[in-house]
PDB file of C-alpha atoms in Angstrom:
ATOM      1  CA  UNK A   1      57.949 115.322  36.491  1.00  0.00           C
ATOM      2  CA  UNK A   2      60.340 113.400  38.727  1.00  0.00           C
ATOM      3  CA  UNK A   3      62.970 113.278  36.036  1.00  0.00           C
ATOM      4  CA  UNK A   4      62.593 117.007  35.346  1.00  0.00           C
ATOM      5  CA  UNK A   5      63.218 117.691  39.038  1.00  0.00           C
ATOM      6  CA  UNK A   6      66.270 115.431  38.920  1.00  0.00           C
ATOM      7  CA  UNK A   7      67.612 117.410  35.934  1.00  0.00           C
ATOM      8  CA  UNK A   8      66.979 120.640  37.852  1.00  0.00           C
ATOM      9  CA  UNK A   9      68.805 119.450  40.976  1.00  0.00           C
ATOM     10  CA  UNK A  10      71.694 117.849  39.081  1.00  0.00           C
ATOM     11  CA  UNK A  11      72.104 120.809  36.736  1.00  0.00           C
ATOM     12  CA  UNK A  12      72.104 123.242  39.639  1.00  0.00           C
ATOM     13  CA  UNK A  13      74.492 121.174  41.731  1.00  0.00           C
ATOM     14  CA  UNK A  14      76.976 120.389  38.979  1.00  0.00           C
ATOM     15  CA  UNK A  15      77.229 123.962  37.702  1.00  0.00           C
ATOM     16  CA  UNK A  16      77.511 125.352  41.221  1.00  0.00           C
ATOM     17  CA  UNK A  17      80.300 122.903  42.076  1.00  0.00           C
ATOM     18  CA  UNK A  18      82.162 123.611  38.838  1.00  0.00           C
ATOM     19  CA  UNK A  19      81.979 127.354  39.423  1.00  0.00           C
ATOM     20  CA  UNK A  20      82.854 127.022  43.104  1.00  0.00           C
ATOM     21  CA  UNK A  21      85.827 124.704  42.573  1.00  0.00           C
ATOM     22  CA  UNK A  22      87.326 126.080  39.362  1.00  0.00           C
ATOM     23  CA  UNK A  23      86.415 129.761  39.313  1.00  0.00           C
ATOM     24  CA  UNK A  24      87.014 132.569  41.733  1.00  0.00           C
ATOM     25  CA  UNK A  25      83.699 132.969  43.554  1.00  0.00           C
ATOM     26  CA  UNK A  26      83.158 136.373  45.107  1.00  0.00           C
ATOM     27  CA  UNK A  27      79.458 136.159  45.953  1.00  0.00           C
ATOM     28  CA  UNK A  28      78.271 132.681  46.875  1.00  0.00           C
ATOM     29  CA  UNK A  29      74.585 133.648  46.741  1.00  0.00           C
ATOM     30  CA  UNK A  30      74.916 135.077  43.262  1.00  0.00           C
ATOM     31  CA  UNK A  31      76.693 131.959  42.012  1.00  0.00           C
ATOM     32  CA  UNK A  32      73.937 129.808  43.507  1.00  0.00           C
ATOM     33  CA  UNK A  33      71.347 132.001  41.764  1.00  0.00           C
ATOM     34  CA  UNK A  34      73.112 131.544  38.413  1.00  0.00           C
ATOM     35  CA  UNK A  35      73.370 127.793  39.004  1.00  0.00           C
ATOM     36  CA  UNK A  36      69.644 127.659  39.764  1.00  0.00           C
ATOM     37  CA  UNK A  37      68.919 129.425  36.468  1.00  0.00           C
ATOM     38  CA  UNK A  38      71.023 126.801  34.668  1.00  0.00           C
ATOM     39  CA  UNK A  39      69.303 123.901  36.449  1.00  0.00           C
ATOM     40  CA  UNK A  40      65.875 125.429  35.907  1.00  0.00           C
ATOM     41  CA  UNK A  41      66.557 125.646  32.185  1.00  0.00           C
ATOM     42  CA  UNK A  42      67.513 121.962  31.922  1.00  0.00           C
ATOM     43  CA  UNK A  43      64.625 120.812  34.082  1.00  0.00           C
ATOM     44  CA  UNK A  44      62.043 122.943  32.317  1.00  0.00           C
ATOM     45  CA  UNK A  45      63.337 122.031  28.848  1.00  0.00           C
ATOM     46  CA  UNK A  46      63.108 118.339  29.725  1.00  0.00           C
ATOM     47  CA  UNK A  47      59.632 118.790  31.203  1.00  0.00           C
ATOM     48  CA  UNK A  48      58.368 120.641  28.117  1.00  0.00           C
ATOM     49  CA  UNK A  49      59.926 118.115  25.738  1.00  0.00           C
ATOM     50  CA  UNK A  50      56.600 116.368  25.279  1.00  0.00           C
ATOM     51  CA  UNK A  51      54.132 116.281  22.404  1.00  0.00           C
ATOM     52  CA  UNK A  52      51.304 117.404  24.691  1.00  0.00           C
ATOM     53  CA  UNK A  53      52.790 120.934  24.830  1.00  0.00           C
ATOM     54  CA  UNK A  54      52.369 123.184  21.817  1.00  0.00           C
ATOM     55  CA  UNK A  55      55.116 125.517  20.669  1.00  0.00           C
ATOM     56  CA  UNK A  56      53.127 128.449  22.047  1.00  0.00           C
ATOM     57  CA  UNK A  57      52.933 126.794  25.483  1.00  0.00           C
ATOM     58  CA  UNK A  58      56.648 125.973  25.458  1.00  0.00           C
ATOM     59  CA  UNK A  59      57.557 129.536  24.568  1.00  0.00           C
ATOM     60  CA  UNK A  60      55.125 130.995  27.075  1.00  0.00           C
ATOM     61  CA  UNK A  61      56.373 128.872  29.941  1.00  0.00           C
ATOM     62  CA  UNK A  62      60.016 129.556  29.104  1.00  0.00           C
ATOM     63  CA  UNK A  63      59.403 133.319  28.927  1.00  0.00           C
ATOM     64  CA  UNK A  64      57.484 133.093  32.199  1.00  0.00           C
ATOM     65  CA  UNK A  65      60.430 131.334  33.828  1.00  0.00           C
ATOM     66  CA  UNK A  66      62.788 134.019  32.514  1.00  0.00           C
ATOM     67  CA  UNK A  67      60.511 136.760  33.879  1.00  0.00           C
ATOM     68  CA  UNK A  68      60.460 134.999  37.242  1.00  0.00           C
ATOM     69  CA  UNK A  69      64.255 134.751  37.249  1.00  0.00           C
ATOM     70  CA  UNK A  70      64.607 138.463  36.502  1.00  0.00           C
ATOM     71  CA  UNK A  71      62.040 139.438  39.125  1.00  0.00           C
ATOM     72  CA  UNK A  72      63.634 137.312  41.849  1.00  0.00           C
ATOM     73  CA  UNK A  73      67.141 138.378  40.854  1.00  0.00           C
ATOM     74  CA  UNK A  74      66.186 142.055  40.809  1.00  0.00           C
ATOM     75  CA  UNK A  75      64.632 141.755  44.268  1.00  0.00           C
ATOM     76  CA  UNK A  76      67.538 139.872  45.817  1.00  0.00           C
ATOM     77  CA  UNK A  77      70.498 141.412  43.964  1.00  0.00           C
ATOM     78  CA  UNK A  78      69.955 144.063  41.289  1.00  0.00           C
ATOM     79  CA  UNK A  79      68.632 144.178  37.749  1.00  0.00           C
ATOM     80  CA  UNK A  80      72.166 144.326  36.332  1.00  0.00           C
ATOM     81  CA  UNK A  81      73.081 141.094  38.133  1.00  0.00           C
ATOM     82  CA  UNK A  82      69.787 139.397  37.217  1.00  0.00           C
ATOM     83  CA  UNK A  83      70.174 139.810  33.453  1.00  0.00           C
ATOM     84  CA  UNK A  84      72.983 137.195  33.091  1.00  0.00           C
ATOM     85  CA  UNK A  85      70.660 134.591  34.590  1.00  0.00           C
ATOM     86  CA  UNK A  86      68.249 134.852  31.661  1.00  0.00           C
ATOM     87  CA  UNK A  87      71.148 134.701  29.233  1.00  0.00           C
ATOM     88  CA  UNK A  88      72.289 131.462  30.880  1.00  0.00           C
ATOM     89  CA  UNK A  89      68.726 130.159  30.971  1.00  0.00           C
ATOM     90  CA  UNK A  90      67.988 130.899  27.326  1.00  0.00           C
ATOM     91  CA  UNK A  91      71.329 129.485  26.158  1.00  0.00           C
ATOM     92  CA  UNK A  92      70.745 126.188  27.927  1.00  0.00           C
ATOM     93  CA  UNK A  93      67.098 126.038  26.877  1.00  0.00           C
ATOM     94  CA  UNK A  94      67.962 126.583  23.210  1.00  0.00           C
ATOM     95  CA  UNK A  95      70.880 124.137  23.408  1.00  0.00           C
ATOM     96  CA  UNK A  96      68.546 121.432  24.707  1.00  0.00           C
ATOM     97  CA  UNK A  97      66.229 121.807  21.725  1.00  0.00           C
ATOM     98  CA  UNK A  98      69.163 122.128  19.330  1.00  0.00           C
ATOM     99  CA  UNK A  99      70.474 118.739  20.484  1.00  0.00           C
ATOM    100  CA  UNK A 100      66.953 117.331  20.242  1.00  0.00           C
ATOM    101  CA  UNK A 101      66.592 118.570  16.663  1.00  0.00           C
ATOM    102  CA  UNK A 102      69.386 116.256  15.520  1.00  0.00           C
ATOM    103  CA  UNK A 103      67.412 113.205  16.607  1.00  0.00           C
ATOM    104  CA  UNK A 104      64.834 111.594  14.370  1.00  0.00           C
ATOM    105  CA  UNK A 105      62.116 111.923  17.004  1.00  0.00           C
ATOM    106  CA  UNK A 106      63.003 115.604  17.631  1.00  0.00           C
ATOM    107  CA  UNK A 107      62.996 114.805  21.354  1.00  0.00           C
ATOM    108  CA  UNK A 108      65.647 113.849  23.873  1.00  0.00           C
ATOM    109  CA  UNK A 109      63.043 111.966  25.880  1.00  0.00           C
ATOM    110  CA  UNK A 110      62.419 109.235  23.313  1.00  0.00           C
TER     111      UNK A 110
END
């Protein structure tokens, strides 16, 4: 759990800094929201990368996190601005498991 939180914080911080330093940021809150969706994807993917979670549980928790991102984003910003957060989340989440699939253990933890 500690390591998953570290991945969340590092993923959020690194993406926010990259976007802030190298891209033209118009809405700081929106960029932070997108960075949080990126960090949440890495942290949650690492947390769920365990044999104790079934595929159904992994999918359910990831869809729940996406629903939470859309709900929070729609409340704070708008639905149109919240949709890119789930695209970022799902891309990172799938990329994590794609990288893990190339390993013999099918996990990035081991």
